[in-house]
PDB file of C-alpha atoms and ligand atoms in Angstrom:
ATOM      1  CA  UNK A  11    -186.092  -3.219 189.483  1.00 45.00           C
ATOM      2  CA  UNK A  12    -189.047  -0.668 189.920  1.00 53.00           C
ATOM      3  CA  UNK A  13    -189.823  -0.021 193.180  1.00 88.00           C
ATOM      4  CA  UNK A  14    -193.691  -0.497 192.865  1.00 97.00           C
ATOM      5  CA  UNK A  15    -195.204  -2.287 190.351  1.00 97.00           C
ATOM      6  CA  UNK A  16    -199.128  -2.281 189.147  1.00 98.00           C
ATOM      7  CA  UNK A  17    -199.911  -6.047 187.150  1.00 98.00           C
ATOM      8  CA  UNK A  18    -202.982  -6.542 185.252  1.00 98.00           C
ATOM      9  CA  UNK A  19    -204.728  -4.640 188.366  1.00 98.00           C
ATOM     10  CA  UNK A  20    -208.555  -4.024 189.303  1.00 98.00           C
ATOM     11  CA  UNK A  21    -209.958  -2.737 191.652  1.00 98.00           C
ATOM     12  CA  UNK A  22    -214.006  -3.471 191.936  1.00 97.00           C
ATOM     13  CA  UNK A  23    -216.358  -1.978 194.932  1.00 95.00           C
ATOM     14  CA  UNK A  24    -220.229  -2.316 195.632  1.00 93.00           C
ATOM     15  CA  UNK A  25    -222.313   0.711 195.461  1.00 91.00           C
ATOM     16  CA  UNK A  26    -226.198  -0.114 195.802  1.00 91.00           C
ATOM     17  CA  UNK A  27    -225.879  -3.316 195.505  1.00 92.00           C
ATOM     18  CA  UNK A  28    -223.765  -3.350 192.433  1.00 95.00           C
ATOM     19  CA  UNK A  29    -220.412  -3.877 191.058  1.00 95.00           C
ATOM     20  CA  UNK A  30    -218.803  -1.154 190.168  1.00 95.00           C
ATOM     21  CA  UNK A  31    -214.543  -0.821 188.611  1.00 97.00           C
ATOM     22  CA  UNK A  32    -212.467   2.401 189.945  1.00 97.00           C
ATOM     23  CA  UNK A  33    -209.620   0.428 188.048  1.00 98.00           C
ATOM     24  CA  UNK A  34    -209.117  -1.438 185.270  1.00 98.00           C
ATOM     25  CA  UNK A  35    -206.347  -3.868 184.149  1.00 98.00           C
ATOM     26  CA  UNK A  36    -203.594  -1.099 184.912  1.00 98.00           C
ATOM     27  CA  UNK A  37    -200.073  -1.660 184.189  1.00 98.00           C
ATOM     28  CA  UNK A  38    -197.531   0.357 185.592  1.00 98.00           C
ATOM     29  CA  UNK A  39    -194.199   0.734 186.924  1.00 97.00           C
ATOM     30  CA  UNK A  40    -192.603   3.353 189.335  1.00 97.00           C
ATOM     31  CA  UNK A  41    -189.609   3.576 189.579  1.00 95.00           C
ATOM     32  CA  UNK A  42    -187.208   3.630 192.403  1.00 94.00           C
ATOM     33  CA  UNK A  43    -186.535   7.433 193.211  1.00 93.00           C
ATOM     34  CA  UNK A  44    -188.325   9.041 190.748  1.00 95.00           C
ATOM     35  CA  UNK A  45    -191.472  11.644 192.001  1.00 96.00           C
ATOM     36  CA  UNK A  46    -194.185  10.740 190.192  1.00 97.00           C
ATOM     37  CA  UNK A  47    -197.255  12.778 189.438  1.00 98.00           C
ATOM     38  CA  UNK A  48    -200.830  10.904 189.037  1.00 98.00           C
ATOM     39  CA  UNK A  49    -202.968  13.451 187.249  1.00 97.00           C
ATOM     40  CA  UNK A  50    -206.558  13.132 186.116  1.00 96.00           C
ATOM     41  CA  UNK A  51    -210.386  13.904 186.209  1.00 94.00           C
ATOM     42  CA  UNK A  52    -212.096  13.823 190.111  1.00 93.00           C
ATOM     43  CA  UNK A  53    -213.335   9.983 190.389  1.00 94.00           C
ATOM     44  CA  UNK A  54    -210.931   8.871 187.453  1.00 95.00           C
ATOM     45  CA  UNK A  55    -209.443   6.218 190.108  1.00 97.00           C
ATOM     46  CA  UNK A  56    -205.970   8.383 191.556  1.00 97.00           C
ATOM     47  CA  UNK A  57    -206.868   8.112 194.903  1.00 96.00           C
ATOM     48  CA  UNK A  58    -207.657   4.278 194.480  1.00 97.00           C
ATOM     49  CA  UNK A  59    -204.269   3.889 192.825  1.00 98.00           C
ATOM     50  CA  UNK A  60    -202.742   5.260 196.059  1.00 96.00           C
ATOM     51  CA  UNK A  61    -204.718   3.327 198.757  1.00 96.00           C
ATOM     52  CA  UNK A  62    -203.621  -0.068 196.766  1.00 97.00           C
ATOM     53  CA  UNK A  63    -200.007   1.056 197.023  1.00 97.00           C
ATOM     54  CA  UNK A  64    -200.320   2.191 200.673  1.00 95.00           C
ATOM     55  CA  UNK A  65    -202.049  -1.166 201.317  1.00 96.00           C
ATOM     56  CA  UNK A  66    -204.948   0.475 202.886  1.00 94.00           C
ATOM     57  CA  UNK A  67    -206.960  -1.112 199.881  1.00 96.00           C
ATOM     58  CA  UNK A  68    -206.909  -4.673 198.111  1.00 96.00           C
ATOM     59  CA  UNK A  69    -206.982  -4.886 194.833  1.00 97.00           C
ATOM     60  CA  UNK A  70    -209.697  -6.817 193.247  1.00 97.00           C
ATOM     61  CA  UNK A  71    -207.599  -8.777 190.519  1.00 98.00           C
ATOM     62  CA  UNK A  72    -204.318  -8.382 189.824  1.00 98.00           C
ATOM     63  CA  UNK A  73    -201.088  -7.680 191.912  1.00 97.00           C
ATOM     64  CA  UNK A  74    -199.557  -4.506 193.462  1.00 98.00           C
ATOM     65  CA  UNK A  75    -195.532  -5.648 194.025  1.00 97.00           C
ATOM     66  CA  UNK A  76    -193.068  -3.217 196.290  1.00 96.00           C
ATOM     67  CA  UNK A  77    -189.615  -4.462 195.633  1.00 93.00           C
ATOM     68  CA  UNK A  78    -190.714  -7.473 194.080  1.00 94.00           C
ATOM     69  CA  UNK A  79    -192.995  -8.223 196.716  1.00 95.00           C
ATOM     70  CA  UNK A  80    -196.813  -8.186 196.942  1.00 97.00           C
ATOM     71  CA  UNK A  81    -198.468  -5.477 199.241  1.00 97.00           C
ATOM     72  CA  UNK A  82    -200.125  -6.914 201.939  1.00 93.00           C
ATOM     73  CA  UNK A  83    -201.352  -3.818 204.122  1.00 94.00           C
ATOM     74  CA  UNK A  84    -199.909  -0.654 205.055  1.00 93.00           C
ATOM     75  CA  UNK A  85    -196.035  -0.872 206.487  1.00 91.00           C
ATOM     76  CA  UNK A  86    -193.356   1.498 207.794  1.00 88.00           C
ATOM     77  CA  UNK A  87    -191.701   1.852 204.427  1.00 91.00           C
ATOM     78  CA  UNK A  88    -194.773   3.767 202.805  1.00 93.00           C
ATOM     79  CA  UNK A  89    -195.693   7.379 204.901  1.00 91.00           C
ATOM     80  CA  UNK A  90    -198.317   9.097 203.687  1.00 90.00           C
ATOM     81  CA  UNK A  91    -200.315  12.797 203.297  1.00 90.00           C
ATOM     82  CA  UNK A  92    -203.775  13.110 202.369  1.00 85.00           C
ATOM     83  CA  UNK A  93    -205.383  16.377 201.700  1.00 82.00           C
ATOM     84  CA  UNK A  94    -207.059  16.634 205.234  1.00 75.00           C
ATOM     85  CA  UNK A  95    -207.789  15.522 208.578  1.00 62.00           C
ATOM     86  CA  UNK A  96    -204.177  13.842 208.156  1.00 79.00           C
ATOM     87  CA  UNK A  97    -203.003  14.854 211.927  1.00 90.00           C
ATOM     88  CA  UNK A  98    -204.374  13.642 215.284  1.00 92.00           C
ATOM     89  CA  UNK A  99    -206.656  16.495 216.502  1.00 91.00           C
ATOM     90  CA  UNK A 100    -205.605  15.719 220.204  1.00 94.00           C
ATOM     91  CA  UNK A 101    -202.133  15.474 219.936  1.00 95.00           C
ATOM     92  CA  UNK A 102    -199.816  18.988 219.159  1.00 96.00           C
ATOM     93  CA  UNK A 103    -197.967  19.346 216.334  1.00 96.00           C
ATOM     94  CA  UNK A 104    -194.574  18.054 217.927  1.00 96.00           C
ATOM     95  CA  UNK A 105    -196.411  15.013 219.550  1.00 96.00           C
ATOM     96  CA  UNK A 106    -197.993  14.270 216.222  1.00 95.00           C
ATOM     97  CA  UNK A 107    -194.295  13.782 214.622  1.00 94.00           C
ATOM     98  CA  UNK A 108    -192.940  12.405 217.832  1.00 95.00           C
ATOM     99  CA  UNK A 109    -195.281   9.408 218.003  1.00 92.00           C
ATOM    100  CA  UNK A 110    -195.259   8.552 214.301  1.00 89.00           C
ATOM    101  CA  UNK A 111    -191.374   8.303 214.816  1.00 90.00           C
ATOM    102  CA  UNK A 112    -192.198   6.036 217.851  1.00 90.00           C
ATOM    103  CA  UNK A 113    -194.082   3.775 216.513  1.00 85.00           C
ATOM    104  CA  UNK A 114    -191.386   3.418 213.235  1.00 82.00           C
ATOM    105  CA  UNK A 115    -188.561   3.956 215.465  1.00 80.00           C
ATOM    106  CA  UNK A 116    -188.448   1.854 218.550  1.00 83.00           C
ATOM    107  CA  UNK A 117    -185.036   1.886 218.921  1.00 88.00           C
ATOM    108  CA  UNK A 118    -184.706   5.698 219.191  1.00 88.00           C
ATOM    109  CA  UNK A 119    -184.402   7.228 222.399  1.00 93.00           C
ATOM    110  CA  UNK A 120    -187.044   9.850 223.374  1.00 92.00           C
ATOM    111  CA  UNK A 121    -184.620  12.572 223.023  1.00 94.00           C
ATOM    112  CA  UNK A 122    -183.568  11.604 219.581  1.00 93.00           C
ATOM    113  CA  UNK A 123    -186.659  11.145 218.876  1.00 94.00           C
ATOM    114  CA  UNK A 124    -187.603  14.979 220.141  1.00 95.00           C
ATOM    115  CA  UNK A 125    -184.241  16.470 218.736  1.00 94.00           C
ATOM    116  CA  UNK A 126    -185.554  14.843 215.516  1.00 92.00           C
ATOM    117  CA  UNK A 127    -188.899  15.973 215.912  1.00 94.00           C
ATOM    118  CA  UNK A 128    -187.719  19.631 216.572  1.00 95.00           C
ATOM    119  CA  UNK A 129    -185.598  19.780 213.411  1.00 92.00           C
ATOM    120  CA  UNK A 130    -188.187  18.780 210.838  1.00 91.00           C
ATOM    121  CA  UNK A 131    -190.825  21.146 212.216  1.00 94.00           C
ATOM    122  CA  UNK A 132    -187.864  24.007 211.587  1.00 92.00           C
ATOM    123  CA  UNK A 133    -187.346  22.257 208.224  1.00 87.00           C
ATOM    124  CA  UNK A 134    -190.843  23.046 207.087  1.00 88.00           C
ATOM    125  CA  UNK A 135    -191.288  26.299 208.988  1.00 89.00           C
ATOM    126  CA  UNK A 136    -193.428  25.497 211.635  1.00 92.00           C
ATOM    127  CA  UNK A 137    -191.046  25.387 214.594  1.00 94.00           C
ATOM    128  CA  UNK A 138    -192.303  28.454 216.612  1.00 95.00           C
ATOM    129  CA  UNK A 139    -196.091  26.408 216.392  1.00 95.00           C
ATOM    130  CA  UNK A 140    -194.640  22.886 217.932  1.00 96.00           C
ATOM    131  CA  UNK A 141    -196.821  23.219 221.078  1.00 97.00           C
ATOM    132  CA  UNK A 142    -200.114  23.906 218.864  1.00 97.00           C
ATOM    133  CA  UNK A 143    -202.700  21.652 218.238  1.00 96.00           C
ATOM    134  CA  UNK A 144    -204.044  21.316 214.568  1.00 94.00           C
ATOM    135  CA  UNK A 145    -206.835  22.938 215.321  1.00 94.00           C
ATOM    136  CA  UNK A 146    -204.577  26.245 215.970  1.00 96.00           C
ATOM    137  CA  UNK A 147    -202.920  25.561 212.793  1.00 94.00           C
ATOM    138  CA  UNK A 148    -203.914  27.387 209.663  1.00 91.00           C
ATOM    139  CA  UNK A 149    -204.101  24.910 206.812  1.00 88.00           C
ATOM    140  CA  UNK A 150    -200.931  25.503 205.275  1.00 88.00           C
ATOM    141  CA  UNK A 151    -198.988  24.671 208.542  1.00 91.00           C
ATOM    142  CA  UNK A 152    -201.421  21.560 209.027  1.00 91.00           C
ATOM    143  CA  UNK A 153    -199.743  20.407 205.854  1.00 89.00           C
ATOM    144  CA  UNK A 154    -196.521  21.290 206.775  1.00 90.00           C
ATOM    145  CA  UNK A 155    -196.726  19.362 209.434  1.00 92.00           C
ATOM    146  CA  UNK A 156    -198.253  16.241 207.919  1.00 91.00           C
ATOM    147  CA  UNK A 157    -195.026  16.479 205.334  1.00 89.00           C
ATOM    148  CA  UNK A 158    -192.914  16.703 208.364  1.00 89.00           C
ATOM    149  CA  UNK A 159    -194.745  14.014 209.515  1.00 90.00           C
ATOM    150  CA  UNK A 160    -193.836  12.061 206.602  1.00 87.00           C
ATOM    151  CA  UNK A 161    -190.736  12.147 206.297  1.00 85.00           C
ATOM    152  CA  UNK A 162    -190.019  11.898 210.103  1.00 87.00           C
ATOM    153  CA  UNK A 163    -191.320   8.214 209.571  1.00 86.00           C
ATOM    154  CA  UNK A 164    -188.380   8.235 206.800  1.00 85.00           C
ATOM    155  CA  UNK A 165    -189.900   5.841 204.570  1.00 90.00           C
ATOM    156  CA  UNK A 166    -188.558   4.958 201.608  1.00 93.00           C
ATOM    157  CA  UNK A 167    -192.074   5.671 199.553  1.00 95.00           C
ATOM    158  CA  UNK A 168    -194.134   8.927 200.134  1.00 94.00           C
ATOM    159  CA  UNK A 169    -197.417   8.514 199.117  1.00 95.00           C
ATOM    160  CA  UNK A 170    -199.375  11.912 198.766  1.00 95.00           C
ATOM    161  CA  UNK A 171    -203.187  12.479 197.603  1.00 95.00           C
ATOM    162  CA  UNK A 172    -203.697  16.130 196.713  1.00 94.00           C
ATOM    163  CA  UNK A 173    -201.996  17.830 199.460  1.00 91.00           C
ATOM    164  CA  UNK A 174    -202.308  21.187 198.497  1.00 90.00           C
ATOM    165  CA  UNK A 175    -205.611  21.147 196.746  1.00 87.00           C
ATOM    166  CA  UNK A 176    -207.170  22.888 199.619  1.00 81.00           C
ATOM    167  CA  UNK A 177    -204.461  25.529 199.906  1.00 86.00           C
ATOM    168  CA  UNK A 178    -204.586  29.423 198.592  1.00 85.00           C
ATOM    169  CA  UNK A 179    -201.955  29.758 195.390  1.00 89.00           C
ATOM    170  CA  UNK A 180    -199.402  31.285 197.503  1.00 87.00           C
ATOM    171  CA  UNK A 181    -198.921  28.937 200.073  1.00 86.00           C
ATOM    172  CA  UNK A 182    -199.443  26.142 197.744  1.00 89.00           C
ATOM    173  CA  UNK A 183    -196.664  27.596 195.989  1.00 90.00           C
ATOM    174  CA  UNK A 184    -194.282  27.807 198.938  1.00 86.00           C
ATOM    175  CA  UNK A 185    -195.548  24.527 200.059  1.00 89.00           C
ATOM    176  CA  UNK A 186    -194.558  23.035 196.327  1.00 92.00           C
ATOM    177  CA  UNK A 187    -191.336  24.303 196.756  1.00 91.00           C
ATOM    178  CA  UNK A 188    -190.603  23.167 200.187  1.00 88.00           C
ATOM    179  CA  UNK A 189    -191.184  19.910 198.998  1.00 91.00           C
ATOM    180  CA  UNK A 190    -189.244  19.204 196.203  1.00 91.00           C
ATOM    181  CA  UNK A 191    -186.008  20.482 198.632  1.00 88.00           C
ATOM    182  CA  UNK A 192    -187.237  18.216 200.931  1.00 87.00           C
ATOM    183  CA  UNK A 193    -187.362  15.320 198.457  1.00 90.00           C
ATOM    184  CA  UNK A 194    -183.906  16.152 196.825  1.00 89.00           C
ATOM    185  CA  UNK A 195    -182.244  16.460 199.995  1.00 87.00           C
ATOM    186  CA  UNK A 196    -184.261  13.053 201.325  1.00 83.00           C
ATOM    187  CA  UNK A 197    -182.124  11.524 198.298  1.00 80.00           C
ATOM    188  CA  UNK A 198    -183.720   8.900 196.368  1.00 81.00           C
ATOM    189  CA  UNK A 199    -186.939   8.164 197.828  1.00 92.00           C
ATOM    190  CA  UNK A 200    -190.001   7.381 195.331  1.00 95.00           C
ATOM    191  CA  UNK A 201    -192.859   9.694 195.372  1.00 96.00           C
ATOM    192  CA  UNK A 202    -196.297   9.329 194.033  1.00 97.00           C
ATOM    193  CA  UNK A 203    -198.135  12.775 194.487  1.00 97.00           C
ATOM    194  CA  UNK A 204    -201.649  12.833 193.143  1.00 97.00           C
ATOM    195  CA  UNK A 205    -203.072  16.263 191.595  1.00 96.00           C
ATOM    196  CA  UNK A 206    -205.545  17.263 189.267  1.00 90.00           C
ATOM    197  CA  UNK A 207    -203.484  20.285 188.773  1.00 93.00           C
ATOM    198  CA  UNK A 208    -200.919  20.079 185.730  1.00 94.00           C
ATOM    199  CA  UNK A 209    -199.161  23.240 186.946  1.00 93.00           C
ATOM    200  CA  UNK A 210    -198.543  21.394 190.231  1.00 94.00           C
ATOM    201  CA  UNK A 211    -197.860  17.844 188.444  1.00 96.00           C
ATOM    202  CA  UNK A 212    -194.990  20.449 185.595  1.00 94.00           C
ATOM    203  CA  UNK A 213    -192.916  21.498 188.839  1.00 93.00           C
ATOM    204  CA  UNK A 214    -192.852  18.429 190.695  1.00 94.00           C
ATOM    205  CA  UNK A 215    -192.744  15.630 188.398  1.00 95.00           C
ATOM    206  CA  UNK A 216    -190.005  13.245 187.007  1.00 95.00           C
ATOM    207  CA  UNK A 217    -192.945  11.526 184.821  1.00 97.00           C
ATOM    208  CA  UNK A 218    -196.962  12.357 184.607  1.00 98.00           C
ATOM    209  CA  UNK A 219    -199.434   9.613 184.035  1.00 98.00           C
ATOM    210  CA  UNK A 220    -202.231  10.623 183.278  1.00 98.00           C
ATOM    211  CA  UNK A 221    -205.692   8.698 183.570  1.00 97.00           C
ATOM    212  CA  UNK A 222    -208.855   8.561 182.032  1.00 95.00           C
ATOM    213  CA  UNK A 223    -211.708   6.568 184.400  1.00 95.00           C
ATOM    214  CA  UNK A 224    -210.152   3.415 185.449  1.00 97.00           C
ATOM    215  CA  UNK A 225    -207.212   3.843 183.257  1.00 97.00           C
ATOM    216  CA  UNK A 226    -203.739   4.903 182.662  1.00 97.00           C
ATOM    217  CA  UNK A 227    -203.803   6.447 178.803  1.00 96.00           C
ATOM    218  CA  UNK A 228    -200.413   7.840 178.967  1.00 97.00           C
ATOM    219  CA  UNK A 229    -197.285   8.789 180.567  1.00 97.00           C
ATOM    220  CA  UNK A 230    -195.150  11.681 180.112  1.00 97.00           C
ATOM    221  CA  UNK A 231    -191.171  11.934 181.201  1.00 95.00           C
ATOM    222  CA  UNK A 232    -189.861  15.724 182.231  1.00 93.00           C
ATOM    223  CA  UNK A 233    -186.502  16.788 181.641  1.00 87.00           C
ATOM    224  CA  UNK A 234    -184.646  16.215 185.078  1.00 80.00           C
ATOM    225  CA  UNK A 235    -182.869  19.883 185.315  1.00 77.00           C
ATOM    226  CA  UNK A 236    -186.766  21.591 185.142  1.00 77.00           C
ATOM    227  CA  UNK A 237    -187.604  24.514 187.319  1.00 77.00           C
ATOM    228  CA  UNK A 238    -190.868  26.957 187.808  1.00 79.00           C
ATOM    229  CA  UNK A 239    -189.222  29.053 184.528  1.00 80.00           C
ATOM    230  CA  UNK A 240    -188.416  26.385 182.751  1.00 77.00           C
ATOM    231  CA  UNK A 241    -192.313  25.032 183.619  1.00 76.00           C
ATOM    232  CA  UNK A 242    -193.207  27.988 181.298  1.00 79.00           C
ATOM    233  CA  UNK A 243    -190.326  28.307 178.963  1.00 84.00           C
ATOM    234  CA  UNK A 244    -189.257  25.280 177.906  1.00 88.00           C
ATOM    235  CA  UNK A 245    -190.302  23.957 174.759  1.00 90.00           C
ATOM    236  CA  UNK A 246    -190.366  19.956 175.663  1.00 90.00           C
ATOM    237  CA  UNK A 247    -192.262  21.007 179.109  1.00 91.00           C
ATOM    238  CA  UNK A 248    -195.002  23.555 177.400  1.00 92.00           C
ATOM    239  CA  UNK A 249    -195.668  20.615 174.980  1.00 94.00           C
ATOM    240  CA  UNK A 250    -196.333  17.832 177.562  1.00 95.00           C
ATOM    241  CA  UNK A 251    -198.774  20.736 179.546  1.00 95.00           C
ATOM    242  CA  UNK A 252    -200.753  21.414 176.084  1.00 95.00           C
ATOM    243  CA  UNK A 253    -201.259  17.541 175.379  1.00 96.00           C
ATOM    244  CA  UNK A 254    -202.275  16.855 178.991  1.00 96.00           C
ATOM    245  CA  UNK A 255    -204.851  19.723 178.356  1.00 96.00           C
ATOM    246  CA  UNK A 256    -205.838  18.498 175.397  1.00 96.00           C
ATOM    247  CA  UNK A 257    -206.694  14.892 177.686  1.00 96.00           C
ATOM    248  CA  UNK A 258    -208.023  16.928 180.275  1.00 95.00           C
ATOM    249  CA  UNK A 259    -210.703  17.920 177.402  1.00 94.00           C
ATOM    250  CA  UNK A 260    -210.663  15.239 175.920  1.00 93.00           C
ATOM    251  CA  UNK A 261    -211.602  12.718 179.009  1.00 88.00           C
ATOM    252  CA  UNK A 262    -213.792  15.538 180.588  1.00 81.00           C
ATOM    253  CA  UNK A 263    -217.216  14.171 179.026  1.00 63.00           C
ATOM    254  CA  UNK A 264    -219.446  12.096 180.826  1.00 54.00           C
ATOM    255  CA  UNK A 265    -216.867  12.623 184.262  1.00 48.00           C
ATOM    256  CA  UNK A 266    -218.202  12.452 187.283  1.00 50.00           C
ATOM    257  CA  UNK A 267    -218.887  15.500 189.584  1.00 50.00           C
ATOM    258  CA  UNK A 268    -216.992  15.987 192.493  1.00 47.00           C
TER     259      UNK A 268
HETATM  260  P1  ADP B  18    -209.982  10.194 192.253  1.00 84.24           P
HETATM  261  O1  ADP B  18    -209.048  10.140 193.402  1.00 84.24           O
HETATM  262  O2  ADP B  18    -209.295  10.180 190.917  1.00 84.24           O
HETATM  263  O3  ADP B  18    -210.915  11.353 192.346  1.00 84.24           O
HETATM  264  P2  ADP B  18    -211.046   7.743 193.357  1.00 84.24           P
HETATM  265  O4  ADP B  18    -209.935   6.777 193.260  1.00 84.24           O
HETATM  266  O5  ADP B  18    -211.330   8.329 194.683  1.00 84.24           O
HETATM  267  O6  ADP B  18    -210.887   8.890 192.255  1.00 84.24           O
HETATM  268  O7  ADP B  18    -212.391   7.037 192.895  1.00 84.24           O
HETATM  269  C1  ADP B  18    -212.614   6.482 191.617  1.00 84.24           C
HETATM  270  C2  ADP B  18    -214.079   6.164 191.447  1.00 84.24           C
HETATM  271  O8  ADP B  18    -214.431   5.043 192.206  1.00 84.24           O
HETATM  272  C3  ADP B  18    -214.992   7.278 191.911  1.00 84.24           C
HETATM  273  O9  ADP B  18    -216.090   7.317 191.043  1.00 84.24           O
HETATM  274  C4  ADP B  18    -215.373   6.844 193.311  1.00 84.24           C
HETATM  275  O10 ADP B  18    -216.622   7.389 193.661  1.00 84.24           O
HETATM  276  C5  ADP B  18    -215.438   5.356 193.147  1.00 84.24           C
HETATM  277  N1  ADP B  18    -215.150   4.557 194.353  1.00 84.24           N
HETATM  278  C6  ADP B  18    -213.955   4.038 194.696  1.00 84.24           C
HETATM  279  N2  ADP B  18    -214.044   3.294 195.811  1.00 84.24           N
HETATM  280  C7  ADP B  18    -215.321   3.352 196.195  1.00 84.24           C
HETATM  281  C8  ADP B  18    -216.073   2.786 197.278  1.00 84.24           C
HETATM  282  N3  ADP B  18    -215.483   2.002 198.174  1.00 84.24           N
HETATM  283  N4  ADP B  18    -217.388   3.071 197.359  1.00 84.24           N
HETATM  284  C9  ADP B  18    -217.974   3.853 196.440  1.00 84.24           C
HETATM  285  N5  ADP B  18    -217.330   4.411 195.396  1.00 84.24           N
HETATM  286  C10 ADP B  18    -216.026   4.163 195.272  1.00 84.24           C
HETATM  287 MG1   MG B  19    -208.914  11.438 195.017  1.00 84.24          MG
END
């Protein structure tokens, strides 16, 4: 069974006093485990896709199942990164991951909790700035800490919308890499990263889908054994980056400025 599952979905909203579609009749299916990459034009409907899956969103018509199930609002088995403003300004970086494990966790004793909390900010490098408040943070170690958020609420779905697009090439680079440890070592959760970046989408994906406004037009599966070399080298990888240029051309008329 897929894990989520997109039916016949739309998703309609009201701009000056019309009716506008982000989404159109989209059928798709993720599957359980696999790190999927939504890739696409600004305002092509990626970030909608992932606020209907996080439940923060409704779609119009249509269903939006988890495990067979329809999504009725946001729930401890989906965590999820956005590109900013994703940690509490007021709390430090350790409280941040502490009381996102509290409010998952109830069970958990507040040293577990803290012993836990401690471990992931040394898993993404950020131990030394636990006591810090975002604000102190530079923006790569904001976004570490929003993935160590994440997966400190150990859900079974990680949701992220453009979580590096803000980031210099270097650190985005680390910050790639850390990630897909992270996720292989998490074991089998489902991830649904959204970039407009197919560099990005080549190293992290299991399958691209790319969209058009309000569409999915196509999907592309990656060989599971890829790497940043084989991103470059490999002839069935360096075919599935020309074609999703080609889209990106293709689909860029008539877009939508950011
Ligand atoms: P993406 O993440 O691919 O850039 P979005 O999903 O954010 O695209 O948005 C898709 C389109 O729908 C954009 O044109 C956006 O402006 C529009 N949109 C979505 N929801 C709303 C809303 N509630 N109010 C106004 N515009 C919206
Ligand atoms: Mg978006």
């Amino acid at each position: 069974m897929p894990s989520i599952e997109f039916k016949n979905v739309s998703y309609a909203y009201v701009d000056a006093n019309e009716t506008h579609l982000a989404l159109e009749d989209i059928n798709l299916e993720i599957r359980d485990g696999e790190f999927l990459c939504l890739v696409g034009h600004s305002g092509c409907g990626k970030s909608t896709m992932l606020s209907l899956i996080a439940g923060l969103e409704r779609s119009t018509k249509g269903e939006v199942l988890i495990d067979g199930k329809p999504i009725a609002g946001p729930g401890p088995d989906r965590s999820i990164v956005f590109q900013n403003y994703s940690l509490f300004p007021w709390q430090t970086a350790m409280k941040n991951i502490v009381f996102a494990m509290q409010q998952t966790n109830k069970q958990m004793s507040k040293t577990a909790v803290e012993s836990r909390a401690h471990e992931l900010l040394q898993q993404v490098g950020v131990a030394d700035a636990a006591d810090r408040y975002p604000s102190q943070l530079s923006g790569g170690m904001r976004q570490r800490v929003a993935i160590a958020r994440a997966l400190a609420i150990d859900a079974p779905v990680m949701l992220l919308d453009e979580p590096f697009g803000a980031l210099d090439p270097m650190i985005r680079r680390r910050l790639q890499d850390m990630l897909l440890d992270l996720w292989k070592g998490s074991c089998c959760k489902t991830a649904v990263f959204v970039t407009h970046d197919i560099d990005e989408a080549l190293i992290l994906a299991d399958r691209i889908v790319f969209m058009e406004p309000r569409h999915v037009i196509k999907t592309f599966d990656l060989p599971t054994d890829r790497d940043r070399t084989a991103a470059e080298n490999d002839p069935v990888m360096r075919a599935v980056k020309e074609e999703v240029l080609e889209l990106f051309e293709a689909t860029e008329t008539g877009r939508e400025e950011e």
